[in-house]
Amino acid sequence: MPENAALALALAEKLNIEIGSIELRDFPDGECYVRVLSEVAGKKVLLVCSLDHPNIKILPLFFLAQTLHELGANQICLISPYLAYLRQDKRFKTGEAITSGIFAKFVSGWVDSLVTFDPHLHRIHNLAEIYPSKNIITLHAGQKIAAWIKDEVTSPLLIGPDEESAQWVSKIAVGLGAPYVVVKKTRYGDREVSISLPELNDLSKTPVLIDDIISTGTSMLTLIQQLLLKGFKKPVCIAIHALFNKEIYTELLETGAVKIVTCNTIPHFSNVIDVTDILVDELKNNFLK
Ligand code: R5P
């Protein structure tokens, strides 16, 4: 899909496979027009579409996948480095839609395989619990993040801004041989959280805040403020998936972040850590075998 052209081109080059061509545009009334320009009959098709801002992307993607099937594509593998609709995995209030399950069933209806990075899982432990597709592959950016920290940060102390982040932070810390802590976060609303820091005494370390997502930035902003109040150095902020905008980026820097870096699972100005090779290895050993 258009926003993921750079990743699609990199994959095509590294895997030595054909790059497909489509025409995608909107009619004046907002409906979308989709046309497949490449010959796809009998071929395996890799559809590359990161699902940030999913509502505007999903319908064109669905039309495209259905058309590929109709034109005789053999198998369709959806590569969504960021997979949407995972946070609402429970009916917290009466009448709420459990969008994670509904979305998973919908997507599974038209793809044969799905590849993603570090999905935002809370109460669900494995994507296969909600995605009925046969082949669901979850990749992890941790080793690339650890390598980046090793090269760029002296004496890091890794900090996870909430209990869910423990799954990423602990593995990266082990890979690096660095200390880590996970703080307790309570969320009161989209833009309101409170964070309680454990006893931290070694102020010589550089705090490296690691989360799967920066969205409103509230979690990172609150944590940065608390660390600076305790006398810590300005922290480095790392997220796998960059869902934030320029204003939040600026606010994070103004609040005291020394650097904000993300992985290229969503094309974004903060992308520094390249995870393409992880995807290449997986595709070589699985879908393209
Ligand atoms: C918690 O639910 C997540 O792991 C992230 O901490 C959260 O999504 C980040 O969101 P925000 O940037 O809006 O605080």
PDB file of C-alpha atoms and ligand atoms in Angstrom:
ATOM      1  CA  MET A   1       0.000   0.000   0.000  1.00  0.00           C
ATOM      2  CA  PRO A   2       1.289   3.507  -0.822  1.00  0.00           C
ATOM      3  CA  GLU A   3       2.579   4.520   2.637  1.00  0.00           C
ATOM      4  CA  ASN A   4       4.584   1.315   2.893  1.00  0.00           C
ATOM      5  CA  ALA A   5       6.301   1.601  -0.477  1.00  0.00           C
ATOM      6  CA  ALA A   6       9.780   1.946   1.036  1.00  0.00           C
ATOM      7  CA  LEU A   7       9.432  -1.259   3.032  1.00  0.00           C
ATOM      8  CA  ALA A   8       7.866  -3.132   0.099  1.00  0.00           C
ATOM      9  CA  LEU A   9      10.731  -2.050  -2.183  1.00  0.00           C
ATOM     10  CA  ALA A  10      13.344  -3.050   0.393  1.00  0.00           C
ATOM     11  CA  LEU A  11      11.723  -6.467   0.805  1.00  0.00           C
ATOM     12  CA  ALA A  12      11.461  -7.005  -2.951  1.00  0.00           C
ATOM     13  CA  GLU A  13      15.115  -6.140  -3.376  1.00  0.00           C
ATOM     14  CA  LYS A  14      16.426  -8.204  -0.465  1.00  0.00           C
ATOM     15  CA  LEU A  15      14.258 -11.221  -1.357  1.00  0.00           C
ATOM     16  CA  ASN A  16      14.754 -10.817  -5.089  1.00  0.00           C
ATOM     17  CA  ILE A  17      11.015 -10.881  -5.820  1.00  0.00           C
ATOM     18  CA  GLU A  18       8.842  -8.911  -8.204  1.00  0.00           C
ATOM     19  CA  ILE A  19       7.355  -5.639  -6.976  1.00  0.00           C
ATOM     20  CA  GLY A  20       3.667  -5.492  -7.798  1.00  0.00           C
ATOM     21  CA  SER A  21       1.786  -2.537  -9.137  1.00  0.00           C
ATOM     22  CA  ILE A  22      -1.682  -1.267  -8.219  1.00  0.00           C
ATOM     23  CA  GLU A  23      -3.765   1.807  -8.889  1.00  0.00           C
ATOM     24  CA  LEU A  24      -5.489   3.227  -5.860  1.00  0.00           C
ATOM     25  CA  ARG A  25      -7.415   6.488  -5.709  1.00  0.00           C
ATOM     26  CA  ASP A  26     -10.554   8.070  -4.350  1.00  0.00           C
ATOM     27  CA  PHE A  27     -13.588   8.999  -6.413  1.00  0.00           C
ATOM     28  CA  PRO A  28     -14.759  12.583  -5.765  1.00  0.00           C
ATOM     29  CA  ASP A  29     -17.445  11.270  -3.384  1.00  0.00           C
ATOM     30  CA  GLY A  30     -14.874   9.464  -1.230  1.00  0.00           C
ATOM     31  CA  GLU A  31     -15.367   5.895  -2.448  1.00  0.00           C
ATOM     32  CA  CYS A  32     -12.129   4.148  -3.366  1.00  0.00           C
ATOM     33  CA  TYR A  33     -11.028   2.791  -6.736  1.00  0.00           C
ATOM     34  CA  VAL A  34      -8.713  -0.217  -6.725  1.00  0.00           C
ATOM     35  CA  ARG A  35      -7.026  -1.830  -9.721  1.00  0.00           C
ATOM     36  CA  VAL A  36      -4.377  -4.562  -9.829  1.00  0.00           C
ATOM     37  CA  LEU A  37      -1.941  -3.864 -12.664  1.00  0.00           C
ATOM     38  CA  SER A  38       0.403  -6.843 -12.230  1.00  0.00           C
ATOM     39  CA  GLU A  39      -0.222 -10.431 -13.320  1.00  0.00           C
ATOM     40  CA  VAL A  40      -1.008 -12.312 -10.106  1.00  0.00           C
ATOM     41  CA  ALA A  41      -2.581 -15.612 -11.229  1.00  0.00           C
ATOM     42  CA  GLY A  42      -0.883 -18.547  -9.503  1.00  0.00           C
ATOM     43  CA  LYS A  43       1.426 -16.264  -7.517  1.00  0.00           C
ATOM     44  CA  LYS A  44       2.010 -15.798  -3.813  1.00  0.00           C
ATOM     45  CA  VAL A  45       1.305 -12.162  -2.961  1.00  0.00           C
ATOM     46  CA  LEU A  46       2.812 -10.241  -0.061  1.00  0.00           C
ATOM     47  CA  LEU A  47       0.599  -7.280   0.832  1.00  0.00           C
ATOM     48  CA  VAL A  48       2.529  -4.694   2.832  1.00  0.00           C
ATOM     49  CA  CYS A  49       0.329  -2.428   4.941  1.00  0.00           C
ATOM     50  CA  SER A  50       1.039  -1.172   8.424  1.00  0.00           C
ATOM     51  CA  LEU A  51      -2.298  -0.630  10.140  1.00  0.00           C
ATOM     52  CA  ASP A  52      -1.835   2.644  11.982  1.00  0.00           C
ATOM     53  CA  HIS A  53      -4.884   4.848  11.232  1.00  0.00           C
ATOM     54  CA  PRO A  54      -6.669   1.620  10.304  1.00  0.00           C
ATOM     55  CA  ASN A  55     -10.107   2.990   9.484  1.00  0.00           C
ATOM     56  CA  ILE A  56      -8.998   4.709   6.291  1.00  0.00           C
ATOM     57  CA  LYS A  57      -6.742   1.852   5.226  1.00  0.00           C
ATOM     58  CA  ILE A  58      -8.782  -1.254   5.849  1.00  0.00           C
ATOM     59  CA  LEU A  59     -11.449  -0.955   3.164  1.00  0.00           C
ATOM     60  CA  PRO A  60      -9.048  -0.357   0.245  1.00  0.00           C
ATOM     61  CA  LEU A  61      -6.918  -3.203   1.614  1.00  0.00           C
ATOM     62  CA  PHE A  62      -9.936  -5.514   1.786  1.00  0.00           C
ATOM     63  CA  PHE A  63     -10.976  -4.620  -1.796  1.00  0.00           C
ATOM     64  CA  LEU A  64      -7.426  -5.249  -2.959  1.00  0.00           C
ATOM     65  CA  ALA A  65      -7.140  -8.647  -1.245  1.00  0.00           C
ATOM     66  CA  GLN A  66     -10.520  -9.784  -2.605  1.00  0.00           C
ATOM     67  CA  THR A  67      -9.524  -8.691  -6.106  1.00  0.00           C
ATOM     68  CA  LEU A  68      -6.211 -10.539  -5.849  1.00  0.00           C
ATOM     69  CA  HIS A  69      -8.114 -13.709  -4.918  1.00  0.00           C
ATOM     70  CA  GLU A  70     -10.535 -13.200  -7.826  1.00  0.00           C
ATOM     71  CA  LEU A  71      -7.594 -12.720 -10.214  1.00  0.00           C
ATOM     72  CA  GLY A  72      -6.180 -16.087  -9.156  1.00  0.00           C
ATOM     73  CA  ALA A  73      -3.501 -15.186  -6.590  1.00  0.00           C
ATOM     74  CA  ASN A  74      -2.388 -18.371  -4.958  1.00  0.00           C
ATOM     75  CA  GLN A  75      -1.886 -17.162  -1.399  1.00  0.00           C
ATOM     76  CA  ILE A  76      -2.024 -13.774   0.269  1.00  0.00           C
ATOM     77  CA  CYS A  77       0.290 -12.907   3.119  1.00  0.00           C
ATOM     78  CA  LEU A  78      -0.527  -9.640   4.875  1.00  0.00           C
ATOM     79  CA  ILE A  79       2.560  -7.961   6.291  1.00  0.00           C
ATOM     80  CA  SER A  80       1.322  -5.482   8.866  1.00  0.00           C
ATOM     81  CA  PRO A  81       4.376  -4.482  10.882  1.00  0.00           C
ATOM     82  CA  TYR A  82       1.927  -2.643  13.151  1.00  0.00           C
ATOM     83  CA  LEU A  83      -1.351  -4.431  13.732  1.00  0.00           C
ATOM     84  CA  ALA A  84      -4.328  -2.344  14.812  1.00  0.00           C
ATOM     85  CA  TYR A  85      -7.331  -2.966  17.048  1.00  0.00           C
ATOM     86  CA  LEU A  86      -5.781  -4.888  19.893  1.00  0.00           C
ATOM     87  CA  ARG A  87      -6.458  -2.653  22.885  1.00  0.00           C
ATOM     88  CA  GLN A  88     -10.227  -3.251  23.195  1.00  0.00           C
ATOM     89  CA  ASP A  89     -10.014  -6.972  24.002  1.00  0.00           C
ATOM     90  CA  LYS A  90     -12.714  -6.967  26.680  1.00  0.00           C
ATOM     91  CA  ARG A  91     -16.140  -5.450  27.305  1.00  0.00           C
ATOM     92  CA  PHE A  92     -15.136  -2.994  30.048  1.00  0.00           C
ATOM     93  CA  LYS A  93     -18.535  -1.257  29.989  1.00  0.00           C
ATOM     94  CA  THR A  94     -21.904  -2.689  29.003  1.00  0.00           C
ATOM     95  CA  GLY A  95     -22.512  -2.610  25.291  1.00  0.00           C
ATOM     96  CA  GLU A  96     -18.918  -1.962  24.201  1.00  0.00           C
ATOM     97  CA  ALA A  97     -17.658  -3.603  21.026  1.00  0.00           C
ATOM     98  CA  ILE A  98     -14.777  -6.026  21.559  1.00  0.00           C
ATOM     99  CA  THR A  99     -13.077  -4.684  18.472  1.00  0.00           C
ATOM    100  CA  SER A 100      -9.969  -6.853  18.706  1.00  0.00           C
ATOM    101  CA  GLY A 101     -11.963 -10.042  18.084  1.00  0.00           C
ATOM    102  CA  ILE A 102     -14.256  -8.559  15.439  1.00  0.00           C
ATOM    103  CA  PHE A 103     -11.315  -7.078  13.529  1.00  0.00           C
ATOM    104  CA  ALA A 104      -9.332 -10.327  13.768  1.00  0.00           C
ATOM    105  CA  LYS A 105     -12.195 -12.391  12.322  1.00  0.00           C
ATOM    106  CA  PHE A 106     -12.714  -9.850   9.543  1.00  0.00           C
ATOM    107  CA  VAL A 107      -9.044  -9.796   8.454  1.00  0.00           C
ATOM    108  CA  SER A 108      -8.722 -13.578   8.753  1.00  0.00           C
ATOM    109  CA  GLY A 109     -11.515 -13.915   6.190  1.00  0.00           C
ATOM    110  CA  TRP A 110      -9.329 -12.647   3.354  1.00  0.00           C
ATOM    111  CA  VAL A 111      -5.684 -13.346   4.171  1.00  0.00           C
ATOM    112  CA  ASP A 112      -3.931 -16.709   4.316  1.00  0.00           C
ATOM    113  CA  SER A 113      -1.062 -15.547   6.528  1.00  0.00           C
ATOM    114  CA  LEU A 114      -0.343 -12.551   8.693  1.00  0.00           C
ATOM    115  CA  VAL A 115       3.038 -11.260   9.829  1.00  0.00           C
ATOM    116  CA  THR A 116       3.380  -8.539  12.436  1.00  0.00           C
ATOM    117  CA  PHE A 117       5.777  -7.117  15.021  1.00  0.00           C
ATOM    118  CA  ASP A 118       5.217  -6.994  18.762  1.00  0.00           C
ATOM    119  CA  PRO A 119       1.423  -6.769  18.908  1.00  0.00           C
ATOM    120  CA  HIS A 120      -0.167  -4.747  21.710  1.00  0.00           C
ATOM    121  CA  LEU A 121      -1.363  -7.758  23.734  1.00  0.00           C
ATOM    122  CA  HIS A 122      -2.803  -7.370  27.213  1.00  0.00           C
ATOM    123  CA  ARG A 123      -5.306  -9.998  28.277  1.00  0.00           C
ATOM    124  CA  ILE A 124      -4.754 -12.070  25.119  1.00  0.00           C
ATOM    125  CA  HIS A 125      -1.423 -13.856  25.235  1.00  0.00           C
ATOM    126  CA  ASN A 126      -1.149 -14.964  21.644  1.00  0.00           C
ATOM    127  CA  LEU A 127      -2.624 -13.595  18.414  1.00  0.00           C
ATOM    128  CA  ALA A 128      -3.726 -17.095  17.419  1.00  0.00           C
ATOM    129  CA  GLU A 129      -6.322 -16.885  20.233  1.00  0.00           C
ATOM    130  CA  ILE A 130      -8.288 -14.351  18.191  1.00  0.00           C
ATOM    131  CA  TYR A 131      -6.956 -14.706  14.616  1.00  0.00           C
ATOM    132  CA  PRO A 132      -8.429 -17.847  13.041  1.00  0.00           C
ATOM    133  CA  SER A 133      -6.062 -17.599   9.997  1.00  0.00           C
ATOM    134  CA  LYS A 134      -3.797 -20.610   9.655  1.00  0.00           C
ATOM    135  CA  ASN A 135      -0.492 -18.854   9.733  1.00  0.00           C
ATOM    136  CA  ILE A 136       0.026 -16.013  12.201  1.00  0.00           C
ATOM    137  CA  ILE A 137       3.599 -14.929  12.733  1.00  0.00           C
ATOM    138  CA  THR A 138       4.655 -12.566  15.490  1.00  0.00           C
ATOM    139  CA  LEU A 139       8.099 -11.037  15.146  1.00  0.00           C
ATOM    140  CA  HIS A 140      10.027  -9.109  17.770  1.00  0.00           C
ATOM    141  CA  ALA A 141      12.059  -5.943  17.409  1.00  0.00           C
ATOM    142  CA  GLY A 142      13.876  -6.477  20.738  1.00  0.00           C
ATOM    143  CA  GLN A 143      17.223  -7.647  19.355  1.00  0.00           C
ATOM    144  CA  LYS A 144      17.490  -4.593  17.087  1.00  0.00           C
ATOM    145  CA  ILE A 145      16.545  -2.265  19.961  1.00  0.00           C
ATOM    146  CA  ALA A 146      19.164  -3.893  22.195  1.00  0.00           C
ATOM    147  CA  ALA A 147      21.800  -3.451  19.464  1.00  0.00           C
ATOM    148  CA  TRP A 148      20.894   0.228  19.074  1.00  0.00           C
ATOM    149  CA  ILE A 149      21.118   0.878  22.842  1.00  0.00           C
ATOM    150  CA  LYS A 150      24.471  -0.933  22.994  1.00  0.00           C
ATOM    151  CA  ASP A 151      25.894   1.359  20.303  1.00  0.00           C
ATOM    152  CA  GLU A 152      24.293   4.627  21.413  1.00  0.00           C
ATOM    153  CA  VAL A 153      23.788   4.742  25.185  1.00  0.00           C
ATOM    154  CA  THR A 154      26.433   4.640  27.883  1.00  0.00           C
ATOM    155  CA  SER A 155      25.467   2.941  31.134  1.00  0.00           C
ATOM    156  CA  PRO A 156      21.741   2.471  30.417  1.00  0.00           C
ATOM    157  CA  LEU A 157      19.027   1.739  32.968  1.00  0.00           C
ATOM    158  CA  LEU A 158      16.024   0.365  31.056  1.00  0.00           C
ATOM    159  CA  ILE A 159      12.631   1.452  32.349  1.00  0.00           C
ATOM    160  CA  GLY A 160       9.226   0.126  31.290  1.00  0.00           C
ATOM    161  CA  PRO A 161       6.414   2.660  31.841  1.00  0.00           C
ATOM    162  CA  ASP A 162       3.824   0.040  32.825  1.00  0.00           C
ATOM    163  CA  GLU A 163       3.424  -3.623  33.695  1.00  0.00           C
ATOM    164  CA  GLU A 164       2.619  -4.637  30.094  1.00  0.00           C
ATOM    165  CA  SER A 165       5.972  -3.279  28.949  1.00  0.00           C
ATOM    166  CA  ALA A 166       7.776  -5.888  31.080  1.00  0.00           C
ATOM    167  CA  GLN A 167       7.535  -8.384  28.194  1.00  0.00           C
ATOM    168  CA  TRP A 168       9.708  -6.129  25.970  1.00  0.00           C
ATOM    169  CA  VAL A 169      11.938  -4.451  28.522  1.00  0.00           C
ATOM    170  CA  SER A 170      12.991  -7.634  30.326  1.00  0.00           C
ATOM    171  CA  LYS A 171      14.111  -9.381  27.118  1.00  0.00           C
ATOM    172  CA  ILE A 172      16.013  -6.349  25.851  1.00  0.00           C
ATOM    173  CA  ALA A 173      17.717  -5.994  29.244  1.00  0.00           C
ATOM    174  CA  VAL A 174      18.807  -9.635  29.209  1.00  0.00           C
ATOM    175  CA  GLY A 175      20.120  -9.269  25.631  1.00  0.00           C
ATOM    176  CA  LEU A 176      22.111  -6.205  26.684  1.00  0.00           C
ATOM    177  CA  GLY A 177      23.160  -7.333  30.115  1.00  0.00           C
ATOM    178  CA  ALA A 178      21.731  -4.068  31.505  1.00  0.00           C
ATOM    179  CA  PRO A 179      19.606  -3.432  34.618  1.00  0.00           C
ATOM    180  CA  TYR A 180      15.876  -2.761  34.215  1.00  0.00           C
ATOM    181  CA  VAL A 181      12.818  -1.772  36.217  1.00  0.00           C
ATOM    182  CA  VAL A 182       9.138  -1.718  35.336  1.00  0.00           C
ATOM    183  CA  VAL A 183       7.040   0.988  36.973  1.00  0.00           C
ATOM    184  CA  LYS A 184       3.413   0.864  38.038  1.00  0.00           C
ATOM    185  CA  LYS A 185       1.060   2.938  35.916  1.00  0.00           C
ATOM    186  CA  THR A 186      -2.605   3.682  36.527  1.00  0.00           C
ATOM    187  CA  ARG A 187      -4.579   5.027  33.592  1.00  0.00           C
ATOM    188  CA  TYR A 188      -7.569   7.285  34.292  1.00  0.00           C
ATOM    189  CA  GLY A 189      -8.267   8.302  30.713  1.00  0.00           C
ATOM    190  CA  ASP A 190      -6.651   8.622  27.280  1.00  0.00           C
ATOM    191  CA  ARG A 191      -4.508  11.538  28.465  1.00  0.00           C
ATOM    192  CA  GLU A 192      -4.290  10.980  32.190  1.00  0.00           C
ATOM    193  CA  VAL A 193      -2.058   8.486  33.967  1.00  0.00           C
ATOM    194  CA  SER A 194      -0.235   8.317  37.269  1.00  0.00           C
ATOM    195  CA  ILE A 195       3.076   6.552  37.688  1.00  0.00           C
ATOM    196  CA  SER A 196       4.816   5.435  40.853  1.00  0.00           C
ATOM    197  CA  LEU A 197       8.552   4.908  40.644  1.00  0.00           C
ATOM    198  CA  PRO A 198      10.251   2.240  42.722  1.00  0.00           C
ATOM    199  CA  GLU A 199      13.272   3.187  44.854  1.00  0.00           C
ATOM    200  CA  LEU A 200      16.008   4.082  42.348  1.00  0.00           C
ATOM    201  CA  ASN A 201      19.329   5.314  43.681  1.00  0.00           C
ATOM    202  CA  ASP A 202      21.953   5.082  40.962  1.00  0.00           C
ATOM    203  CA  LEU A 203      21.647   8.510  39.332  1.00  0.00           C
ATOM    204  CA  SER A 204      24.751   7.894  37.195  1.00  0.00           C
ATOM    205  CA  LYS A 205      22.758   5.736  34.759  1.00  0.00           C
ATOM    206  CA  THR A 206      21.040   7.009  31.617  1.00  0.00           C
ATOM    207  CA  PRO A 207      17.337   6.135  31.803  1.00  0.00           C
ATOM    208  CA  VAL A 208      16.110   4.436  28.615  1.00  0.00           C
ATOM    209  CA  LEU A 209      12.311   4.328  28.532  1.00  0.00           C
ATOM    210  CA  ILE A 210      10.995   1.495  26.364  1.00  0.00           C
ATOM    211  CA  ASP A 211       7.391   0.886  25.350  1.00  0.00           C
ATOM    212  CA  ASP A 212       5.657  -0.850  22.463  1.00  0.00           C
ATOM    213  CA  ILE A 213       3.722   2.287  21.526  1.00  0.00           C
ATOM    214  CA  ILE A 214       3.910   6.032  21.977  1.00  0.00           C
ATOM    215  CA  SER A 215       0.444   7.338  21.148  1.00  0.00           C
ATOM    216  CA  THR A 216      -0.683  10.412  23.116  1.00  0.00           C
ATOM    217  CA  GLY A 217       2.756  10.408  24.768  1.00  0.00           C
ATOM    218  CA  THR A 218       1.111  10.644  28.198  1.00  0.00           C
ATOM    219  CA  SER A 219       2.872   7.569  29.626  1.00  0.00           C
ATOM    220  CA  MET A 220       6.340   8.718  28.553  1.00  0.00           C
ATOM    221  CA  LEU A 221       5.723  12.369  29.514  1.00  0.00           C
ATOM    222  CA  THR A 222       4.624  11.435  33.042  1.00  0.00           C
ATOM    223  CA  LEU A 223       7.600   9.129  33.495  1.00  0.00           C
ATOM    224  CA  ILE A 224      10.096  11.697  32.196  1.00  0.00           C
ATOM    225  CA  GLN A 225       8.776  14.303  34.677  1.00  0.00           C
ATOM    226  CA  GLN A 226       9.116  11.893  37.599  1.00  0.00           C
ATOM    227  CA  LEU A 227      12.641  10.824  36.670  1.00  0.00           C
ATOM    228  CA  LEU A 228      13.860  14.407  36.310  1.00  0.00           C
ATOM    229  CA  LEU A 229      12.324  15.318  39.676  1.00  0.00           C
ATOM    230  CA  LYS A 230      14.355  12.483  41.244  1.00  0.00           C
ATOM    231  CA  GLY A 231      17.529  13.941  39.732  1.00  0.00           C
ATOM    232  CA  PHE A 232      18.062  11.499  36.850  1.00  0.00           C
ATOM    233  CA  LYS A 233      19.802  12.435  33.596  1.00  0.00           C
ATOM    234  CA  LYS A 234      17.583  13.305  30.634  1.00  0.00           C
ATOM    235  CA  PRO A 235      16.139  10.021  29.369  1.00  0.00           C
ATOM    236  CA  VAL A 236      16.183   8.369  25.946  1.00  0.00           C
ATOM    237  CA  CYS A 237      12.695   7.270  24.779  1.00  0.00           C
ATOM    238  CA  ILE A 238      12.280   4.210  22.554  1.00  0.00           C
ATOM    239  CA  ALA A 239       9.038   2.860  21.108  1.00  0.00           C
ATOM    240  CA  ILE A 240       8.535   0.022  18.670  1.00  0.00           C
ATOM    241  CA  HIS A 241       5.481   1.575  16.984  1.00  0.00           C
ATOM    242  CA  ALA A 242       5.337   5.351  16.415  1.00  0.00           C
ATOM    243  CA  LEU A 243       1.704   6.448  16.680  1.00  0.00           C
ATOM    244  CA  PHE A 244       2.465   9.987  17.848  1.00  0.00           C
ATOM    245  CA  ASN A 245       2.543  13.241  15.922  1.00  0.00           C
ATOM    246  CA  LYS A 246       5.045  16.100  15.645  1.00  0.00           C
ATOM    247  CA  GLU A 247       3.448  18.082  18.508  1.00  0.00           C
ATOM    248  CA  ILE A 248       3.852  15.176  20.927  1.00  0.00           C
ATOM    249  CA  TYR A 249       7.417  14.626  19.736  1.00  0.00           C
ATOM    250  CA  THR A 250       8.196  18.276  20.503  1.00  0.00           C
ATOM    251  CA  GLU A 251       6.454  18.074  23.883  1.00  0.00           C
ATOM    252  CA  LEU A 252       8.525  15.010  24.816  1.00  0.00           C
ATOM    253  CA  LEU A 253      11.742  16.864  23.951  1.00  0.00           C
ATOM    254  CA  GLU A 254      10.621  20.001  25.806  1.00  0.00           C
ATOM    255  CA  THR A 255       9.725  17.926  28.872  1.00  0.00           C
ATOM    256  CA  GLY A 256      13.236  16.501  28.968  1.00  0.00           C
ATOM    257  CA  ALA A 257      13.700  13.548  26.596  1.00  0.00           C
ATOM    258  CA  VAL A 258      17.182  13.721  25.153  1.00  0.00           C
ATOM    259  CA  LYS A 259      16.248  11.563  22.145  1.00  0.00           C
ATOM    260  CA  ILE A 260      13.118   9.778  20.856  1.00  0.00           C
ATOM    261  CA  VAL A 261      13.632   6.848  18.504  1.00  0.00           C
ATOM    262  CA  THR A 262      11.325   4.240  17.014  1.00  0.00           C
ATOM    263  CA  CYS A 263      11.437   1.161  14.801  1.00  0.00           C
ATOM    264  CA  ASN A 264      10.299   1.387  11.174  1.00  0.00           C
ATOM    265  CA  THR A 265       7.158  -0.708  11.730  1.00  0.00           C
ATOM    266  CA  ILE A 266       5.202   2.486  10.931  1.00  0.00           C
ATOM    267  CA  PRO A 267       6.820   4.965   8.530  1.00  0.00           C
ATOM    268  CA  HIS A 268       7.567   7.991  10.748  1.00  0.00           C
ATOM    269  CA  PHE A 269      10.103  10.813  11.094  1.00  0.00           C
ATOM    270  CA  SER A 270      11.385   9.230  14.347  1.00  0.00           C
ATOM    271  CA  ASN A 271      12.328   5.884  12.711  1.00  0.00           C
ATOM    272  CA  VAL A 272      15.920   5.001  13.516  1.00  0.00           C
ATOM    273  CA  ILE A 273      15.888   1.262  14.227  1.00  0.00           C
ATOM    274  CA  ASP A 274      15.482  -0.794  11.063  1.00  0.00           C
ATOM    275  CA  VAL A 275      13.691  -4.141  11.498  1.00  0.00           C
ATOM    276  CA  THR A 276      13.515  -5.059   7.784  1.00  0.00           C
ATOM    277  CA  ASP A 277      16.094  -7.863   8.120  1.00  0.00           C
ATOM    278  CA  ILE A 278      13.982  -9.650  10.741  1.00  0.00           C
ATOM    279  CA  LEU A 279      11.100  -9.662   8.277  1.00  0.00           C
ATOM    280  CA  VAL A 280      13.319 -10.801   5.405  1.00  0.00           C
ATOM    281  CA  ASP A 281      14.615 -13.791   7.391  1.00  0.00           C
ATOM    282  CA  GLU A 282      11.107 -14.809   8.420  1.00  0.00           C
ATOM    283  CA  LEU A 283       9.703 -14.595   4.878  1.00  0.00           C
ATOM    284  CA  LYS A 284      12.646 -16.577   3.479  1.00  0.00           C
ATOM    285  CA  ASN A 285      12.174 -19.335   6.009  1.00  0.00           C
ATOM    286  CA  ASN A 286       8.394 -19.477   5.989  1.00  0.00           C
ATOM    287  CA  PHE A 287       6.029 -17.968   3.440  1.00  0.00           C
ATOM    288  CA  LEU A 288       8.478 -18.026   0.507  1.00  0.00           C
ATOM    289  CA  LYS A 289       9.920 -21.483   1.175  1.00  0.00           C
TER     290      LYS A 289
HETATM  291  C1  R5P B   1      -0.265   0.726  27.536  1.00  0.00           C
HETATM  292  O1  R5P B   1      -1.404   0.414  27.457  1.00  0.00           O
HETATM  293  C2  R5P B   1       0.697   0.681  26.415  1.00  0.00           C
HETATM  294  O2  R5P B   1       1.650  -0.292  26.588  1.00  0.00           O
HETATM  295  C3  R5P B   1       1.389   1.996  26.164  1.00  0.00           C
HETATM  296  O3  R5P B   1       2.040   2.385  27.329  1.00  0.00           O
HETATM  297  C4  R5P B   1       0.445   3.040  25.758  1.00  0.00           C
HETATM  298  O4  R5P B   1      -0.335   2.596  24.697  1.00  0.00           O
HETATM  299  C5  R5P B   1       1.102   4.328  25.397  1.00  0.00           C
HETATM  300  O5  R5P B   1       0.105   5.241  25.144  1.00  0.00           O
HETATM  301  P1  R5P B   1       0.222   6.776  25.438  1.00  0.00           P
HETATM  302  O6  R5P B   1       1.394   7.264  24.618  1.00  0.00           O
HETATM  303  O7  R5P B   1      -1.077   7.314  24.909  1.00  0.00           O
HETATM  304  O8  R5P B   1       0.398   6.971  26.888  1.00  0.00           O
END
